[in-house]
Coordinates of N, CA and C and ligand atoms in Angstrom, one line a residue:
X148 N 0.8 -1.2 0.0 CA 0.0 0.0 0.0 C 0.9 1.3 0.0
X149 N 0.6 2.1 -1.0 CA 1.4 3.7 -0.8 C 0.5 4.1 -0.6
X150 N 1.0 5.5 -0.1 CA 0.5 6.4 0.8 C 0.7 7.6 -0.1
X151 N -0.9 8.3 -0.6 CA 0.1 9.2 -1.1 C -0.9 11.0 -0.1
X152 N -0.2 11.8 -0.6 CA -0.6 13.1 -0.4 C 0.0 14.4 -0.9
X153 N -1.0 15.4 -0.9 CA -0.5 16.2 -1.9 C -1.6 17.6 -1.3
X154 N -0.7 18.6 -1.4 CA -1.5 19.9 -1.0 C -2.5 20.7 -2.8
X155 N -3.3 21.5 -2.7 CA -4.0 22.1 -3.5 C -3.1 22.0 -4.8
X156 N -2.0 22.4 -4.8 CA -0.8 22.7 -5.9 C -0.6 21.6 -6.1
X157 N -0.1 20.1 -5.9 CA 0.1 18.7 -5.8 C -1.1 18.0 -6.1
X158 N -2.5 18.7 -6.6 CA -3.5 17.4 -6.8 C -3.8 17.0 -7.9
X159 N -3.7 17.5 -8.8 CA -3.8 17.4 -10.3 C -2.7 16.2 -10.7
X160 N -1.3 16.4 -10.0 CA -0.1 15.5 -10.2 C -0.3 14.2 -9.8
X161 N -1.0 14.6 -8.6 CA -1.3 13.1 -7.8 C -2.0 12.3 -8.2
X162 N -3.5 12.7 -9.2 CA -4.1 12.4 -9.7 C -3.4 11.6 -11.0
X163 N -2.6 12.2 -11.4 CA -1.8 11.3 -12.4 C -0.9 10.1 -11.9
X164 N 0.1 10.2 -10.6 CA 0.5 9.2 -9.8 C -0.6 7.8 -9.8
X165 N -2.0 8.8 -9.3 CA -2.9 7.7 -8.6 C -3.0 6.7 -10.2
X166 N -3.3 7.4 -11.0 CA -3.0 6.7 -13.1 C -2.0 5.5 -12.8
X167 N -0.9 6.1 -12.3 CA -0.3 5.2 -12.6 C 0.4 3.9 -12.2
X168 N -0.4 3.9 -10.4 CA -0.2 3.3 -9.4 C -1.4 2.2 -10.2
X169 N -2.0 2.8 -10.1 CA -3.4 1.5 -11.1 C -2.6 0.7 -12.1
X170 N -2.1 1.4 -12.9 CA -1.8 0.6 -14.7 C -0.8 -0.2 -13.5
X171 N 0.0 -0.1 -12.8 CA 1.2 -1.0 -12.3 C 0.3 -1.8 -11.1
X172 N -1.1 -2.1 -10.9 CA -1.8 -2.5 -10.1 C -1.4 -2.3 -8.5
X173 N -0.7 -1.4 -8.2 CA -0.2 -1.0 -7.1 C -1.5 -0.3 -6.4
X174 N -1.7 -0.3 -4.9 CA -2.5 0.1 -4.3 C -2.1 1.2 -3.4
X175 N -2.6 2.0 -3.4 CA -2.7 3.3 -2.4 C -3.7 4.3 -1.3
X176 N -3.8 4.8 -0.9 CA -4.3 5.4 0.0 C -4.0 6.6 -0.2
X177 N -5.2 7.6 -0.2 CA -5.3 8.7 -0.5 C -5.4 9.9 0.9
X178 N -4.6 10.9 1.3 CA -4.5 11.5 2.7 C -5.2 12.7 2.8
X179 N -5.1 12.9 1.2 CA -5.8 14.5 0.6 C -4.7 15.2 0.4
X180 N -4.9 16.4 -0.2 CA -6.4 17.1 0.0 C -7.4 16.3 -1.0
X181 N -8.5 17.6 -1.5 CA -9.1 16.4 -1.7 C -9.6 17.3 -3.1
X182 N -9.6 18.5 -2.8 CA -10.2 19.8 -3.8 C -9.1 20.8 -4.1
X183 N -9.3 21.7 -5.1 CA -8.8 22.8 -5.2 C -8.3 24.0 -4.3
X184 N -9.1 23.6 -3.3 CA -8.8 24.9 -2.0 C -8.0 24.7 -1.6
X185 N -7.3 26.3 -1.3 CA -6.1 26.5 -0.8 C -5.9 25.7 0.6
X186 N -4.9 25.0 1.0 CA -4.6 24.1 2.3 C -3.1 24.9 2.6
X187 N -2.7 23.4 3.4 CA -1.4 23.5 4.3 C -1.0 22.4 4.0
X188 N 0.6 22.1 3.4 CA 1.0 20.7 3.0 C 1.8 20.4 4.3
X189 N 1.8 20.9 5.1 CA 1.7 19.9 6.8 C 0.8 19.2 7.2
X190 N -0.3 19.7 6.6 CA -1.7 18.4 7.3 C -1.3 16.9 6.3
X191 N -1.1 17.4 5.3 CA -1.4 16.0 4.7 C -0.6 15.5 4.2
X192 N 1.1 16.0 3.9 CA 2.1 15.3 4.3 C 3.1 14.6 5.5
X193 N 2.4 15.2 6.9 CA 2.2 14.6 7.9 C 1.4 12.9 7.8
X194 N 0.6 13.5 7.5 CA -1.2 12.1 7.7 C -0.1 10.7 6.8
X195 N -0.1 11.0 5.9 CA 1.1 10.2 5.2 C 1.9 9.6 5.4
X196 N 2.8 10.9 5.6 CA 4.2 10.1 7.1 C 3.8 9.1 7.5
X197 N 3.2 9.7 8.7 CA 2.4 8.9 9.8 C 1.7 7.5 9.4
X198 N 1.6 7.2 8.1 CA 1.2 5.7 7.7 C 1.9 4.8 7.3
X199 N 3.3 6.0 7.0 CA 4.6 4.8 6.9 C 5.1 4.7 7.9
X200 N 6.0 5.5 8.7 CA 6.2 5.0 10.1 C 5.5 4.4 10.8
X201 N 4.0 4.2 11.0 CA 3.6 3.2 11.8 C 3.3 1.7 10.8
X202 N 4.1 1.7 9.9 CA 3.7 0.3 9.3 C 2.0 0.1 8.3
X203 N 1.0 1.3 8.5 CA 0.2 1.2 7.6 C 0.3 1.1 6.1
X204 N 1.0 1.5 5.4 CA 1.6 1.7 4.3 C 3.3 1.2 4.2
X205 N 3.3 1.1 3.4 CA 4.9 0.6 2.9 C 6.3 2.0 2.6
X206 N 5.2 2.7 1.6 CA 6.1 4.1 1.1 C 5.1 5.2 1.0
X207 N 6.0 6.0 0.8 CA 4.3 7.3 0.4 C 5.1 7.9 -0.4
X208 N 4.4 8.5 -1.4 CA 4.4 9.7 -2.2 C 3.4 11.1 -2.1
X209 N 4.3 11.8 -2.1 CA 3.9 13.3 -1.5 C 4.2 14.1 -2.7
X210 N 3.1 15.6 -3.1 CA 3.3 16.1 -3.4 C 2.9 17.8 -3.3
X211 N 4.0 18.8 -3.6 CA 3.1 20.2 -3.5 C 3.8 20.8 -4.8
X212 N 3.8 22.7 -4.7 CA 4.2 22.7 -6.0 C 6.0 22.9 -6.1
X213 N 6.7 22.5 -5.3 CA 7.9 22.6 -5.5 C 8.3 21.1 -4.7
X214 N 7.8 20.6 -4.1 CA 7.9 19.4 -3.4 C 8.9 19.3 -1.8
X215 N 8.9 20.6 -2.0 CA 9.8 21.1 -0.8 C 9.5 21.2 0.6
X216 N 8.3 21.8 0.4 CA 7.7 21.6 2.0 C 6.8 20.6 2.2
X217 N 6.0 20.0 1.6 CA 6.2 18.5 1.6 C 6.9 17.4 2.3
X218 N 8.0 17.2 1.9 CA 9.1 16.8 1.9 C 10.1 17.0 3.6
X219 N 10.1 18.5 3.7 CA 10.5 18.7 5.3 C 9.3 18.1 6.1
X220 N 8.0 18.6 6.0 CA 6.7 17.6 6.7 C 6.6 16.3 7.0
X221 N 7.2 15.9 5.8 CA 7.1 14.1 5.9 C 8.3 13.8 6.5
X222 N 9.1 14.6 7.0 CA 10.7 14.4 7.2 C 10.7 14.7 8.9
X223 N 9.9 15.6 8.8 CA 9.5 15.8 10.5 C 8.9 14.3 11.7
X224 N 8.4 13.4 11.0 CA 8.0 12.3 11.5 C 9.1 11.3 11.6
X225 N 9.0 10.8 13.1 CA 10.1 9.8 13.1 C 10.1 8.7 12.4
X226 N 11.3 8.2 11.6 CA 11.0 6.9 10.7 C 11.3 7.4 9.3
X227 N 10.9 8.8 9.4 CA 10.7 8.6 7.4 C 11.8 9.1 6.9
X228 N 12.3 9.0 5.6 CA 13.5 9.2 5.4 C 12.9 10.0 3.7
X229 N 12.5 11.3 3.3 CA 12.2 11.5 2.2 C 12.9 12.2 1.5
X230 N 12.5 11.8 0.2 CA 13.5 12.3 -0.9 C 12.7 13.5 -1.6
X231 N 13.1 14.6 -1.9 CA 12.7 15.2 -3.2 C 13.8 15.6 -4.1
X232 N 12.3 15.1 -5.4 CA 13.4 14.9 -6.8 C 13.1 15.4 -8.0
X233 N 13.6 15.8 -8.5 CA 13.3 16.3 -10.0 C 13.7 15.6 -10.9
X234 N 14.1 14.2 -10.8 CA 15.1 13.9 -11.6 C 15.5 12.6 -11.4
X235 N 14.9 11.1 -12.4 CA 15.6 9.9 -12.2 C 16.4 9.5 -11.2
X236 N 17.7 10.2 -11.5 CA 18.7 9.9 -10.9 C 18.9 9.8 -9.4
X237 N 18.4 10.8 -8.9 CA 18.8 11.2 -7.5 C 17.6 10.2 -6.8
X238 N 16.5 9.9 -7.3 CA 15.2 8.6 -7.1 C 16.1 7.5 -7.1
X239 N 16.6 7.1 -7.9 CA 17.3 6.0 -7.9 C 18.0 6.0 -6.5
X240 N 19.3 6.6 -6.6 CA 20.4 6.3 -5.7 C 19.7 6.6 -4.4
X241 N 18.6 7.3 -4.3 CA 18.0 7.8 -2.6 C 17.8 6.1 -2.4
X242 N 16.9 5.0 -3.3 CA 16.6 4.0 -3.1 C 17.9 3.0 -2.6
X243 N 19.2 2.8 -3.7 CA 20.0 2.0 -2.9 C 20.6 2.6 -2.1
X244 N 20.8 4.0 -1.9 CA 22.2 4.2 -0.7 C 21.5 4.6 0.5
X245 N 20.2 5.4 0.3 CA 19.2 6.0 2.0 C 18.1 5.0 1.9
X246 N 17.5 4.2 1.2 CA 16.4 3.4 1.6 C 15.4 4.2 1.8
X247 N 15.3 5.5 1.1 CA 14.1 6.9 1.2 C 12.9 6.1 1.1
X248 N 11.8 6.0 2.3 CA 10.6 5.1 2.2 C 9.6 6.5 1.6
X249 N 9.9 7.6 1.6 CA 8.6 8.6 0.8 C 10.1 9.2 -0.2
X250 N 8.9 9.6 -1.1 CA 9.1 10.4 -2.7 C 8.4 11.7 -2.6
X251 N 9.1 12.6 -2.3 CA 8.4 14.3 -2.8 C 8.8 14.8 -4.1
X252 N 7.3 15.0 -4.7 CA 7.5 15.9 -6.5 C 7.0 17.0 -6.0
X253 N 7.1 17.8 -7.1 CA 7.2 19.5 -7.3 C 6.3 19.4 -8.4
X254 N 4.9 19.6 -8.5 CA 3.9 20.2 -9.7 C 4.2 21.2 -10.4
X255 N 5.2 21.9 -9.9 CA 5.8 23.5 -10.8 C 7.1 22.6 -11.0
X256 N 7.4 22.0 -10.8 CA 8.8 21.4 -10.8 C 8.7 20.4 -12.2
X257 N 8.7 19.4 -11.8 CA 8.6 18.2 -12.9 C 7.2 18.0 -13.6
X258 N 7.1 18.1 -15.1 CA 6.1 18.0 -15.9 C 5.3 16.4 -15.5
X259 N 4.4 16.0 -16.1 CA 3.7 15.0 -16.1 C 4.5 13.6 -16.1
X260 N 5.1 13.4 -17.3 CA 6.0 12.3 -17.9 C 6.7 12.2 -17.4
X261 N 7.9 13.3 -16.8 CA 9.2 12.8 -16.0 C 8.9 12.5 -14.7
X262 N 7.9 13.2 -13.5 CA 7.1 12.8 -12.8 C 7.2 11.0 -12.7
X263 N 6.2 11.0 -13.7 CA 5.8 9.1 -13.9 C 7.5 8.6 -13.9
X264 N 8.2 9.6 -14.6 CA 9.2 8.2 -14.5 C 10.1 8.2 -13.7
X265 N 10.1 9.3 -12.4 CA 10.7 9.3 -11.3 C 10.0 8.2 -10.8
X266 N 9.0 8.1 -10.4 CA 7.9 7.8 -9.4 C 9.0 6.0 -10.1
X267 N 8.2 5.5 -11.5 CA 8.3 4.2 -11.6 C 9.7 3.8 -11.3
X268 N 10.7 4.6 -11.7 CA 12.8 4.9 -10.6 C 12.7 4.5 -9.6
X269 N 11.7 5.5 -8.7 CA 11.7 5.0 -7.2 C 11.3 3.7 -6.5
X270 N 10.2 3.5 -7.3 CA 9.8 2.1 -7.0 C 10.2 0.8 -7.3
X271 N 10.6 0.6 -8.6 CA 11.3 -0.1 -8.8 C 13.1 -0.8 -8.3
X272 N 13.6 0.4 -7.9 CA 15.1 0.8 -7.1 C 14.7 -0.1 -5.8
X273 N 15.6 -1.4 -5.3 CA 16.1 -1.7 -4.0 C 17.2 -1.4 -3.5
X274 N 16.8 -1.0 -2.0 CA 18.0 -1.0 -1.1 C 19.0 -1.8 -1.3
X275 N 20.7 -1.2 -1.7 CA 21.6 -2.0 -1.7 C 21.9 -2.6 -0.6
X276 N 21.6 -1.7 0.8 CA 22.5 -2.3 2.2 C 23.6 -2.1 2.5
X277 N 24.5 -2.9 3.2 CA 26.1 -3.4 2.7 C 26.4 -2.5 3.5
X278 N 27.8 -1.7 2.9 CA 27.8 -0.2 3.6 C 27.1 0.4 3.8
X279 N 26.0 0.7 2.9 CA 24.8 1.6 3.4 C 24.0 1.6 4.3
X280 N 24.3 0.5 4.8 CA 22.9 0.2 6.0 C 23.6 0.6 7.3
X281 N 24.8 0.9 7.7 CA 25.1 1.9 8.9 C 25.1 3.3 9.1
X282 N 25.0 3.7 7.9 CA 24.9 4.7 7.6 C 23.4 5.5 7.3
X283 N 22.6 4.6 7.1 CA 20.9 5.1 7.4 C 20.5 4.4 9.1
X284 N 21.7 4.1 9.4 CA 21.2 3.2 11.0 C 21.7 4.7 11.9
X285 N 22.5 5.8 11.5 CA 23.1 6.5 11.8 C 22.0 7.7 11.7
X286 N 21.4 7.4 10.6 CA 20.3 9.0 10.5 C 19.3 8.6 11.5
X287 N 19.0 7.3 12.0 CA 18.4 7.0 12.9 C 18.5 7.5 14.6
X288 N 19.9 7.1 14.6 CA 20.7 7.5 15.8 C 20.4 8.9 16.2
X289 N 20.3 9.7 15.2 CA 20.9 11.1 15.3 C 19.4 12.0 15.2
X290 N 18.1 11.1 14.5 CA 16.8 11.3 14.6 C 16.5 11.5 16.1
X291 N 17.1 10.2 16.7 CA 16.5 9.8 18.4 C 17.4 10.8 19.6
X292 N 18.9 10.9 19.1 CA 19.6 11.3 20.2 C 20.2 13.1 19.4
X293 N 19.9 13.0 18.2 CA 21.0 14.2 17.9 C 21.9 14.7 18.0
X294 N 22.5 13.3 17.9 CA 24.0 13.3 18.0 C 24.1 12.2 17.5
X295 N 25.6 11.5 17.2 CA 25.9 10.0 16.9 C 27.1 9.9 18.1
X296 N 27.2 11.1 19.1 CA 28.7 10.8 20.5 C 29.4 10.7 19.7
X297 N 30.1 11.4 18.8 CA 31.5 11.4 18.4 C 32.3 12.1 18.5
X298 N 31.5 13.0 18.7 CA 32.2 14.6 18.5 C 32.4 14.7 20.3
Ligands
RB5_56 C1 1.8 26.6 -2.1 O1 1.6 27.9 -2.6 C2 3.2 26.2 -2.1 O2 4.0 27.0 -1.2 C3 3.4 24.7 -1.8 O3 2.7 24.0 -2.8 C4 4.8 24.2 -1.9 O4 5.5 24.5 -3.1 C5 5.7 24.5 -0.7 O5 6.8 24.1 -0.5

C-alpha cells in the first residue's frame, strides 16, 4: 500500500500518480487534500508520514508545487527518510544508498511524464544495504539522540 498526499498545488499530479499506481496494479491510500482549496502541506504530508512510520503503508508519495515543504513535513515524523526529486537519478540512488521510504514531487517542478518516470525509478530501485545500512542506521541515531557521540 502507498500512501500518497499532496496539498492544492500537488493534486492534479497526484491524480496522475494515482494513473499510474493502477496501470502497475499498485495500491494506495489517498491522505488528501481532496479539492482545489487553498490548504497546508503539513496536514497532509504529515497524515502520510504517519502511515509509513507506523507500518500502515509501505512508502508514500507526497506532493506540493515545489515538493519542498512536503518533503520537510514528511521528514519531521520519526522513521521517514524522504527524498525530493526532480530527476531519475537522485530517485534511484536515494533507493539503494538511503532506503528513502517517501518520494516528494514538485507540480511547478517536474512535468507530467518525467514525474511518472521518477515515481516508476523509485519504486522499482532496491535497497543495496552493505555499507549503506550503517549509515541510514546513523540517521536514525541522530533522529533519536542528535547526535551520533563522536564529536
Ligand atoms: C503553495 O503555494 C506552495 O507553497 C506549496 O505547494 C509548496 O510549493 C511548498 O513548498
Amino acid at each position: 500500500m502507498i500512501a500518497l498526499a499532496s496539498d492544492h498545488v500537488g493534486l492534479t499530479l497526484k491524480k496522475t500518480i494515482m494513473e499510474l499506481l493502477e496501470e502497475k496494479g499498485l495500491t494506495y491510500r489517498d491522505f488528501g487534500t481532496y479539492s482545489q482549496e487553498r490548504c497546508d502541506y503539513p496536514v497532509y504530508g504529515s497524515a502520510a508520514a504517519k502511515a509509513v512510520a507506523e507500518g500502515t503503508c509501505e512508502r508514500g508519495i507526497v506532493i506540493c508545487g515545489t515538493g519542498v515543504g512536503i518533503s520537510l513535513s514528511a521528514n519531521k515524523i520519526h522513521g521517514i527518510r524522504c527524498v525530493v526529486c526532480s530527476e531519475p537519478y537522485s530517485a534511484k540512488l536515494s533507493r539503494l544508498h538511503n532506503n528513502t521510504n517517501m518520494l516528494a514531487l514538485g507540480s511547478r517542478v517536474a512535468g507530467e511524464d518525467l514525474a511518472r518516470m521518477i515515481v516508476e525509478t523509485w519504486l522499482e530501485t532496491p535497497f543495496e544495504g552493505g555499507r549503506h545500512q550503517r549509515r541510514v542506521e546513523q540517521l536514525a541515531i541522530l533522529e533519536e539522540k542528535q547526535t551520533l557521540g563522536e564529536e
